[in-house]
Short mmCIF file of C-alpha atoms and ligand atoms in Angstrom, two decimals:
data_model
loop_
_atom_site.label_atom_id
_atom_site.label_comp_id
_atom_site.label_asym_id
_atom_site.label_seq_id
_atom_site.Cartn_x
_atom_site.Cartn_y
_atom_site.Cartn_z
CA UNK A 1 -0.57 26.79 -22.33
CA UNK A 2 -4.04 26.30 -21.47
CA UNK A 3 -5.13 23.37 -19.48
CA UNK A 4 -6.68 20.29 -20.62
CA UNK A 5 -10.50 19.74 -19.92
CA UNK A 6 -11.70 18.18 -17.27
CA UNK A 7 -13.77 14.85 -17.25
CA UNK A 8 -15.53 16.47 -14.31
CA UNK A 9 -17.12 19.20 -16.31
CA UNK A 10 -18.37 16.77 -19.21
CA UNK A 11 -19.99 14.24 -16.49
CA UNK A 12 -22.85 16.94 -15.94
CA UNK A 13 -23.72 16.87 -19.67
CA UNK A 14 -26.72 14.28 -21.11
CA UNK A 15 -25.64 11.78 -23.39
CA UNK A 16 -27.24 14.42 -26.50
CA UNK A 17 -25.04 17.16 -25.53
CA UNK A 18 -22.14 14.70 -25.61
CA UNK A 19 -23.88 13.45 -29.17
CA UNK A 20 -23.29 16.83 -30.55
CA UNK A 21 -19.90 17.49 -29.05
CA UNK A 22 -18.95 14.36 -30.57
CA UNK A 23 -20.22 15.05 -34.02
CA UNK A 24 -18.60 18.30 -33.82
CA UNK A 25 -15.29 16.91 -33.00
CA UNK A 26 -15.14 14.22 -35.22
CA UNK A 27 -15.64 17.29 -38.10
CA UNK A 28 -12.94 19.09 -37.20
CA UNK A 29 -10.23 16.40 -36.50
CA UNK A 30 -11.80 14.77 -40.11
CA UNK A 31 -8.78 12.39 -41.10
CA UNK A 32 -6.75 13.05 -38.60
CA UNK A 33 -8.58 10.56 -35.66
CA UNK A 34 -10.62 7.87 -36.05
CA UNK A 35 -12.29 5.75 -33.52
CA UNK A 36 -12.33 2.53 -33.51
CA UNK A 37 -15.20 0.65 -31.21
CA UNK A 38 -15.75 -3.06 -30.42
CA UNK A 39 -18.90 -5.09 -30.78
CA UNK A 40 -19.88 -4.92 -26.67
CA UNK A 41 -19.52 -0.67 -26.42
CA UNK A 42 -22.82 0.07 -25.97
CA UNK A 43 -25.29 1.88 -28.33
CA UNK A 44 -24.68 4.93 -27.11
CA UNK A 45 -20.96 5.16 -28.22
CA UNK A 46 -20.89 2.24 -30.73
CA UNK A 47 -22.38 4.62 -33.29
CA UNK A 48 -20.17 7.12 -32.89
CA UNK A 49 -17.45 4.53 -33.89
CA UNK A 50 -16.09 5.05 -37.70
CA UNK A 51 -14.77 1.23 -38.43
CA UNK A 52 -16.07 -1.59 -35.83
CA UNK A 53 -14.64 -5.00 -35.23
CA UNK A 54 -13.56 -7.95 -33.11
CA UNK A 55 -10.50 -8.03 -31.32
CA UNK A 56 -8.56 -9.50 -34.45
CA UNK A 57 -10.74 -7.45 -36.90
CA UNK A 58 -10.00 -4.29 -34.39
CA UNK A 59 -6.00 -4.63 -34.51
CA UNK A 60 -5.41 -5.32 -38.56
CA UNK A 61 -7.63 -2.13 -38.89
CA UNK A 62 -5.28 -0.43 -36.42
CA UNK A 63 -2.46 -1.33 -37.63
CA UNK A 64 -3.69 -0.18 -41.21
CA UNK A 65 -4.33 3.10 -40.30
CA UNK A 66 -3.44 6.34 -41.36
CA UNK A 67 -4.77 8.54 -38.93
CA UNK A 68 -2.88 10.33 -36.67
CA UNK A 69 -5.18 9.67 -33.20
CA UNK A 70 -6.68 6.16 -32.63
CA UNK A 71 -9.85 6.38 -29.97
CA UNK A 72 -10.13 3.34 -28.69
CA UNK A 73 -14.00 2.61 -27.77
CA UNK A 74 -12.92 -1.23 -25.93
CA UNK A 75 -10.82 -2.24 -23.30
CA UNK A 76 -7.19 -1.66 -22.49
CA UNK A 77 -5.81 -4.45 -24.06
CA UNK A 78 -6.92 -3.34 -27.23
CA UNK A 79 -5.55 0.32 -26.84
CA UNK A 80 -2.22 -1.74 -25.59
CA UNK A 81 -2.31 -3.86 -28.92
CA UNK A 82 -2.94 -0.92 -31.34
CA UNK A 83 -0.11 0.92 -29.61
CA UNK A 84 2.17 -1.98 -30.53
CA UNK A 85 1.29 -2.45 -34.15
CA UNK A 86 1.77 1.10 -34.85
CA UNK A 87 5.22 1.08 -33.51
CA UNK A 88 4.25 4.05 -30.87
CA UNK A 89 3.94 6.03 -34.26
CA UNK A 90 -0.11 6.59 -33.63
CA UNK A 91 -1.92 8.48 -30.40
CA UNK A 92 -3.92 5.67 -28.96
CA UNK A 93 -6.21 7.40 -26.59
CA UNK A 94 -8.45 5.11 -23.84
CA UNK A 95 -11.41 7.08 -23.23
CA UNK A 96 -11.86 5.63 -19.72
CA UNK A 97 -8.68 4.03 -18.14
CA UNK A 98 -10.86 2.04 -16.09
CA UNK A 99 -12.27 0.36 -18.97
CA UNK A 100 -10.22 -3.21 -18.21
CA UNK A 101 -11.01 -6.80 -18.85
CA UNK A 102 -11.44 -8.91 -15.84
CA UNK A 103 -10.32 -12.20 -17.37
CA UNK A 104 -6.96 -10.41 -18.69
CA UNK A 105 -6.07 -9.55 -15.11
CA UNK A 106 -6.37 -13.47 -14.19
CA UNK A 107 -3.16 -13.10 -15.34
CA UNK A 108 0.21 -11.31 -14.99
CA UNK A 109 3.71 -11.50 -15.71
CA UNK A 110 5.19 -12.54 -12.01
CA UNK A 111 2.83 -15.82 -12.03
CA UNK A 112 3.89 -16.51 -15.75
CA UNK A 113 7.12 -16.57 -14.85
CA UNK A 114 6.09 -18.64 -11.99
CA UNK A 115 4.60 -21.53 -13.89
CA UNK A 116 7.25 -21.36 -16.51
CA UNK A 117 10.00 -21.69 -13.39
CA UNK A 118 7.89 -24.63 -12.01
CA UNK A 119 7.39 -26.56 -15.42
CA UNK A 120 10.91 -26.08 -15.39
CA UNK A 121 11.61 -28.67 -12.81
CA UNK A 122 9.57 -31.19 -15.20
CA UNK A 123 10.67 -30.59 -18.55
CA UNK A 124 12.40 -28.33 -20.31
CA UNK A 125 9.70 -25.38 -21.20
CA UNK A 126 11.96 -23.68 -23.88
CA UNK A 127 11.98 -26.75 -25.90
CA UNK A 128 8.85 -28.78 -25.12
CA UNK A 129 6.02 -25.92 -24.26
CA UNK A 130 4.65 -22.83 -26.76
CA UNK A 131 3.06 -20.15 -24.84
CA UNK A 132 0.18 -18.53 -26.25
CA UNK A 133 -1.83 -15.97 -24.93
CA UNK A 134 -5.30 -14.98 -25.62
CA UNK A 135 -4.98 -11.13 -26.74
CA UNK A 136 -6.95 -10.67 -23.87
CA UNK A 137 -3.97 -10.12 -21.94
CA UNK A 138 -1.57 -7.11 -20.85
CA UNK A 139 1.16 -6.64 -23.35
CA UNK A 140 4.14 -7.89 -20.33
CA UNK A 141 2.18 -11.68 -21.15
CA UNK A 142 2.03 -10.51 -25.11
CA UNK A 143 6.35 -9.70 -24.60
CA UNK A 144 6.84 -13.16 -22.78
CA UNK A 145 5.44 -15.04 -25.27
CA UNK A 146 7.03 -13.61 -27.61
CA UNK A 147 10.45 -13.70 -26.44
CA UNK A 148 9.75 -17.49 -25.33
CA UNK A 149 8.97 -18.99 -29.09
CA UNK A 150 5.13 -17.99 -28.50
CA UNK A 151 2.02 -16.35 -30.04
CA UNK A 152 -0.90 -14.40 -29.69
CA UNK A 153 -4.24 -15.88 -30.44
CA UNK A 154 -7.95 -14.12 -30.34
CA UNK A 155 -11.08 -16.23 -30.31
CA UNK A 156 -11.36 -16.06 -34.43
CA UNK A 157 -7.96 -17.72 -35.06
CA UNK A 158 -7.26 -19.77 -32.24
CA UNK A 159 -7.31 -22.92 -34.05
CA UNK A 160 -4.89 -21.78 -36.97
CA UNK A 161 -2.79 -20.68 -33.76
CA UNK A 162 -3.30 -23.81 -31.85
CA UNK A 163 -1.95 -25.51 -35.10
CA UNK A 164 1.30 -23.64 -35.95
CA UNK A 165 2.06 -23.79 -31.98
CA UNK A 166 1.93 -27.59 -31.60
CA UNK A 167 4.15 -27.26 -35.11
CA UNK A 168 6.94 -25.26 -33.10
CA UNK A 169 6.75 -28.17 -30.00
CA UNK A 170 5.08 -30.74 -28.31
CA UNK A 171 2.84 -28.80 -25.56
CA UNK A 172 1.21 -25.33 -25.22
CA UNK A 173 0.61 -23.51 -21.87
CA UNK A 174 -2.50 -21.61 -22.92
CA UNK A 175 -3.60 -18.38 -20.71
CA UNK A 176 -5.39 -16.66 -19.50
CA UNK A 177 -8.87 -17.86 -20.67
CA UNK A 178 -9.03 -21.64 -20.34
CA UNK A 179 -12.43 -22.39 -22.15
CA UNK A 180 -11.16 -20.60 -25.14
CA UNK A 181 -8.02 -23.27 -24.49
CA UNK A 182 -10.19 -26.18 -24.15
CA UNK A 183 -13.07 -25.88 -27.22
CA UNK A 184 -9.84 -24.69 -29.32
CA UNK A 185 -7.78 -27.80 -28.41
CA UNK A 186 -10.90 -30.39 -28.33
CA UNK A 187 -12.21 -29.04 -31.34
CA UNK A 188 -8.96 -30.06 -33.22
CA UNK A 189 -9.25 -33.64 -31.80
CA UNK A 190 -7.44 -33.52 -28.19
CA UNK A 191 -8.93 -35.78 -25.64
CA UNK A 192 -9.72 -33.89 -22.50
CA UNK A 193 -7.58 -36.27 -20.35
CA UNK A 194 -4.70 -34.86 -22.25
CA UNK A 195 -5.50 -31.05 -20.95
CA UNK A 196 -4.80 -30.22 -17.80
CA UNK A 197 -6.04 -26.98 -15.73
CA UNK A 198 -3.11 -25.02 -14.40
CA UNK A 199 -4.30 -23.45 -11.16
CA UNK A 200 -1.65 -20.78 -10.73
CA UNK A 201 -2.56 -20.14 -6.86
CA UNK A 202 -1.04 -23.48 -5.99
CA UNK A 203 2.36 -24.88 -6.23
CA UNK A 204 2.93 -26.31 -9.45
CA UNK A 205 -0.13 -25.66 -10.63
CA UNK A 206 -1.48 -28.12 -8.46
CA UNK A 207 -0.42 -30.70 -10.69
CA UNK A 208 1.40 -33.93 -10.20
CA UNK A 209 4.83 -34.18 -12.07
CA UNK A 210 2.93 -37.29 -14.33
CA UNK A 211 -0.46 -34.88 -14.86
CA UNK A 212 2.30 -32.32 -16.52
CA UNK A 213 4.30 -34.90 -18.24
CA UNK A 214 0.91 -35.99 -19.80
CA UNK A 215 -0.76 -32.88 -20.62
CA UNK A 216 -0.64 -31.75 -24.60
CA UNK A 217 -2.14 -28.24 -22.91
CA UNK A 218 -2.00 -27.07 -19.65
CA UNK A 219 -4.93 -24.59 -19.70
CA UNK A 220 -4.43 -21.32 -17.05
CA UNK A 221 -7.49 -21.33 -14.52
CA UNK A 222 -8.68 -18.00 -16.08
CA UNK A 223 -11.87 -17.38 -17.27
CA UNK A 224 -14.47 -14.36 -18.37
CA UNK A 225 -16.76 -13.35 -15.67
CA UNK A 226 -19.56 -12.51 -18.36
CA UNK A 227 -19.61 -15.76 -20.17
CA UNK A 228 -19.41 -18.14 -17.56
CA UNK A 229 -22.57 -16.70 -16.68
CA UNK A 230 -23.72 -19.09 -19.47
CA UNK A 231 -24.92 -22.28 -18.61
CA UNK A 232 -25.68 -25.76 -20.13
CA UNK A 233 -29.26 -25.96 -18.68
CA UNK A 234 -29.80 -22.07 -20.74
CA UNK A 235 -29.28 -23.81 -23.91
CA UNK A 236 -31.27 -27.65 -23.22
CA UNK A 237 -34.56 -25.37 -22.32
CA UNK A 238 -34.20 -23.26 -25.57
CA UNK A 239 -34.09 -26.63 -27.32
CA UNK A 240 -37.57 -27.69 -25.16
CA UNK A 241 -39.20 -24.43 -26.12
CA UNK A 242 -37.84 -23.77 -29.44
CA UNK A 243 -36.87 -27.11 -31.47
CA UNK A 244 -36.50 -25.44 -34.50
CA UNK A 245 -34.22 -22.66 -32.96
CA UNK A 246 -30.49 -21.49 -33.70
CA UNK A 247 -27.94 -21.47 -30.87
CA UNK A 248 -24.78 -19.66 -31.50
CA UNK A 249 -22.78 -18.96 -28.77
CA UNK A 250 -18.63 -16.96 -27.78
CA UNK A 251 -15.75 -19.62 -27.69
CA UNK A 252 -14.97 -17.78 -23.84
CA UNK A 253 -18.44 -19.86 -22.90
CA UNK A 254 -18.04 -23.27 -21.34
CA UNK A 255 -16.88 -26.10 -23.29
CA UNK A 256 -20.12 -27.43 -22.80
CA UNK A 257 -22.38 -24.04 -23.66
CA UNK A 258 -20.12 -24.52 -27.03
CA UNK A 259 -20.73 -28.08 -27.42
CA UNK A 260 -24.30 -27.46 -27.29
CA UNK A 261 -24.99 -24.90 -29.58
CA UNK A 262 -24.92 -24.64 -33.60
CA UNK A 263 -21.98 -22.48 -33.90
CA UNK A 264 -19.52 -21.27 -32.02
CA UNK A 265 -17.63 -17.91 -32.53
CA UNK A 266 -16.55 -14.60 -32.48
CA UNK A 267 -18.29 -11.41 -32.09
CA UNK A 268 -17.77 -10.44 -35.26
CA UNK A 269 -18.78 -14.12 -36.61
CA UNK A 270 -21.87 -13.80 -34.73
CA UNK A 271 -23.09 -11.21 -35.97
CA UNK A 272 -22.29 -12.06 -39.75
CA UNK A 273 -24.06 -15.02 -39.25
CA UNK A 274 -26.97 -13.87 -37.28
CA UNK A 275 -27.33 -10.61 -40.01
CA UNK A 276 -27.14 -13.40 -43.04
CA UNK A 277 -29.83 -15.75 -41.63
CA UNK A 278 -33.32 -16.53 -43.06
CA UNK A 279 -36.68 -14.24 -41.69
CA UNK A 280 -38.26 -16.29 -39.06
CA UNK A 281 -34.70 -17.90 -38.12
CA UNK A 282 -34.68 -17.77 -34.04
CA UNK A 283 -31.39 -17.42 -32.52
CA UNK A 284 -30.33 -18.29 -28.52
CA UNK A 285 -26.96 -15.85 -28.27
CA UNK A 286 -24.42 -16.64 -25.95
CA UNK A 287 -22.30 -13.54 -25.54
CA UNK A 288 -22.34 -10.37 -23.84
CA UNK A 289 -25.98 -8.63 -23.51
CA UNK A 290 -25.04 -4.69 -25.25
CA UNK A 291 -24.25 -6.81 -28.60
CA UNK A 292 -27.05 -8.99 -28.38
CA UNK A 293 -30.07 -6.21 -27.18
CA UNK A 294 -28.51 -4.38 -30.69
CA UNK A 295 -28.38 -7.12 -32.73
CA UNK A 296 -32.04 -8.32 -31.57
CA UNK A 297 -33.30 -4.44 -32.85
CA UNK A 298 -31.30 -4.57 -35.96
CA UNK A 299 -33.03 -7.89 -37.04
CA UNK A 300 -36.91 -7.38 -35.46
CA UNK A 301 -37.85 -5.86 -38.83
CA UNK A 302 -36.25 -8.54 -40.72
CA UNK A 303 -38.36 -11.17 -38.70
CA UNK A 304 -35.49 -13.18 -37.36
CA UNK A 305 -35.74 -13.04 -33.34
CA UNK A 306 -32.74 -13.32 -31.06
CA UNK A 307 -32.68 -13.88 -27.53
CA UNK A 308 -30.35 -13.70 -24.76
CA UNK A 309 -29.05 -16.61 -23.44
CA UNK A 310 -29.13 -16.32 -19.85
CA UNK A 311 -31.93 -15.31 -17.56
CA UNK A 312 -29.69 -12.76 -16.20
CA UNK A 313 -27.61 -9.85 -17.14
CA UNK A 314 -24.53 -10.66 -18.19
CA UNK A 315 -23.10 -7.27 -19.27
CA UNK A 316 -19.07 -6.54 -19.61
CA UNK A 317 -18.83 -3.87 -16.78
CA UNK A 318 -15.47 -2.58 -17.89
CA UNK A 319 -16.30 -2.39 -21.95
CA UNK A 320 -19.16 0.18 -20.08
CA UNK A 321 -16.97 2.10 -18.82
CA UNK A 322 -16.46 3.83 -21.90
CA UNK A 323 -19.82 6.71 -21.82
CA UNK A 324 -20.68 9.62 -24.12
CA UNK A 325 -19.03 11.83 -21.61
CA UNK A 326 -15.56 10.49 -21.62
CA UNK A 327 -15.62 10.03 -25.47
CA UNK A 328 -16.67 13.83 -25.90
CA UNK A 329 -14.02 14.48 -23.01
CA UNK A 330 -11.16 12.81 -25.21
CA UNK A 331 -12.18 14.17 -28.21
CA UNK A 332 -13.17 17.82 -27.16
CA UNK A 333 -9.49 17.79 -25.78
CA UNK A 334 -8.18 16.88 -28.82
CA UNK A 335 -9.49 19.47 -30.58
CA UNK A 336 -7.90 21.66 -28.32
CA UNK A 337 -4.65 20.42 -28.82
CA UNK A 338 -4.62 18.06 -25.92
CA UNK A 339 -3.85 14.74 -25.34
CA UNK A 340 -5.69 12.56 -22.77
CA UNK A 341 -5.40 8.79 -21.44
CA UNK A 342 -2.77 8.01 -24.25
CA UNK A 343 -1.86 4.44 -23.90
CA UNK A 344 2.06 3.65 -24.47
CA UNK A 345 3.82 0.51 -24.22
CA UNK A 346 7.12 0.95 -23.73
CA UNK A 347 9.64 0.06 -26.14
CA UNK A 348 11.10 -2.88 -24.29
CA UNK A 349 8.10 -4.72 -24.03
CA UNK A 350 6.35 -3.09 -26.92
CA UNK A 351 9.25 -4.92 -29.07
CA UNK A 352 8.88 -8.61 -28.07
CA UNK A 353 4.85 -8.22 -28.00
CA UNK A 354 5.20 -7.31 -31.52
CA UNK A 355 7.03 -10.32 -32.45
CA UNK A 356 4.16 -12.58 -30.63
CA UNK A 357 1.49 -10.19 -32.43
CA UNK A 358 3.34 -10.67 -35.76
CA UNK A 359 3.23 -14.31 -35.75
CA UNK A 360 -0.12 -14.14 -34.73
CA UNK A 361 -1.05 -11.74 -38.09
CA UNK A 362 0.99 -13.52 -40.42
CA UNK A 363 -1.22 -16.61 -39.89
CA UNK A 364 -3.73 -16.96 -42.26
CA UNK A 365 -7.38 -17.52 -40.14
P1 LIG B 401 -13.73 -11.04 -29.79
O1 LIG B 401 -12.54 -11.85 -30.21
O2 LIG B 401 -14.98 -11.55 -30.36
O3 LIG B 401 -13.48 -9.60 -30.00
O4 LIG B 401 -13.90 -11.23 -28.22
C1 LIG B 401 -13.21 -10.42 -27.33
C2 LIG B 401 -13.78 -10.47 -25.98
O5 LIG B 401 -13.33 -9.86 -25.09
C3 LIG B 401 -14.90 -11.36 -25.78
O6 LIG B 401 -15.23 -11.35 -24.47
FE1 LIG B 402 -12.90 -9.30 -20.79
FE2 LIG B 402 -15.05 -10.85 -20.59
FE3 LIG B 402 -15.34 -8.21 -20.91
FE4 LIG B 402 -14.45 -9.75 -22.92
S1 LIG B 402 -16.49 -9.80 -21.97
S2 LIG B 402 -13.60 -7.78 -22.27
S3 LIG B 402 -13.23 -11.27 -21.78
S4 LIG B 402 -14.42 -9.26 -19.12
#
């Protein structure tokens, strides 16, 4: 049997050879594959992408599919999630197995287990705490929380989440992104003095036994590298220089990035709301800076002007990972009957994360 391609080969070629390789592919797999690409891939692959989404928008499409390869043009998570809601029964291909998320990796299964332990000599976790992770998370955090009464949440539903998890008991331990956490939980009404951050380098969480007994969330010290690159002062000097202007910003920002701005949301609200708004409508955007240098082309000729919120580039490294040559790589390999950078969860942890994705999707958002 022959061998499968190598990435090496398909590094030498410019991103139009890769175009037409691509194109090609995509012809002769037809139904068969689809690729499915997230609002930060860059230009470069995003258009190659047949249905495009947020996370939450991303997983209901994969788990709606028929075809028999998924290409997934985001991070692993994502792949990891699709694998789950197809049961295994779908090839989820990762372009680039480097392509990661920084904030997901704030947290992993051995200090979950460590924090549940330690809340353990407080209270009684199994009957007082819901865990809920942001699906920005590996599916071992997904499995937990699912065998442990919890959810899954992504920055669109987070508040329906929020709701149905203080239903189940009295506290949530949120991870790993805790300004998603916080805006969620102040947004329905939750003093701050009743969240507490759970920093999971210390011993129990360096928290007193009272600060626990107090907290209604204990929010994990996680955060995304690319938003917290967003600051209040970005937003108060847009107001200075444009008082008529529109700030919209990502829930992952700072609670108070969120606070200030007009709307607060995710990728997949921004741009709906950015695409609907009035010519001469001038936007500050808070998220990463691939979405928002597209989004600023798409809407030049319809006179509405969006900038960048920060001074500097805040760009998701690892959602760049995936490039023209490792799409073409995956695909061209597929075409000849090869299979690279499939992503599998295995069935014992694939099973439980299903359950905490499944209460997560019957939700209504
Ligand atoms: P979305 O929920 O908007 O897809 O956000 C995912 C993400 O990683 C943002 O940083
Ligand atoms: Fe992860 Fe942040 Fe990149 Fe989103 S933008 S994938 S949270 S590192």
């Amino acid at each position: 049997m022959a061998a499968a391609l190598q990435i090496q080969e398909f590094n030498l070629l410019d991103d139009g050879e890769c175009d037409a390789r691509i194109a090609a592919a995509k012809r002769l797999l037809g139904k068969r594959m689809v690729i499915l690409g997230h609002h930060y891939q860059r230009s470069e692959v995003y258009k190659h992408a047949g249905l495009t989404g947020d996370s939450l928008k991303l997983s209901q499409l994969a788990s709606q599919t028929e075809a028999e390869f998924i290409v997934f043009c985001g991070v692993h998570f994502m792949a990891e999630v699709a694998d789950i809601v197809t049961d295994g029964r779908r090839t989820v291909i990762l372009p680039d197995l480097a392509a990661g998320c920084s904030m997901a990796d704030m947290a992993n299964l051995m200090k979950v287990r460590k924090c549940w332990a330690e809340l353990a000599q407080v209270l009684n976790p199994d009957e007082l705490v819901t865990p809920v992770t942001y699906i920005n998370s590996a599916a071992d955090l997904k499995a937990f929380c699912g065998s442990h009464g919890g959810v899954v949440c992504t920055s669109t539903n987070a508040r329906t989440v929020l709701e149905w998890a203080f239903k189940q008991r009295e506290k949530v331990l949120f991870f790993p992104d805790q300004h998603l956490g916080r805006w969620t939980a102040w947004k329905m009404g939750l003093p701050l003095d009743e969240m507490a951050v759970w920093d999971f380098a210390k011993p129990m969480g360096g928290l007193t036994v009272e600060q626990i007994r107090k907290a209604k969330v204990l929010l994990w010290k996680g955060h995304c590298s690319v938003h917290q690159m967003f600051k209040p002062e970005h937003v108060d000097r847009f107001r200075k220089d444009v008082p008529n202007g529109r700030v919209i910003c990502h829930p992952e920002c700072d609670l108070e990035v969120c606070r200030r701005s007009d709307l607060v949301g995710s990728t997949e609200f921004i741009l709906k709301t950015v695409k609907a708004s009035e010519p001469g409508t001038h936007w500050l955007v808070g998220t990463e800076l691939n979405l928002v240098n597209r989004l600023a082309e798409e809407m030049k000729p319809q006179g509405v002007t969006v900038q960048f919120m920060s001074p500097m580039v805040c760009m998701c490294s690892t959602m760049f990972r995936i490039d023209p040559q490792h799409l073409a790589w995956s695909l061209d390999n597929l075409v000849a009957g090869k299979v690279v950078n499939r992503i599998r969860v295995p069935a014992e942890i694939a099973r439980p994360a299903r359950t905490a994705l499944d209460r997560m999707l019957s939700l209504a958002t």
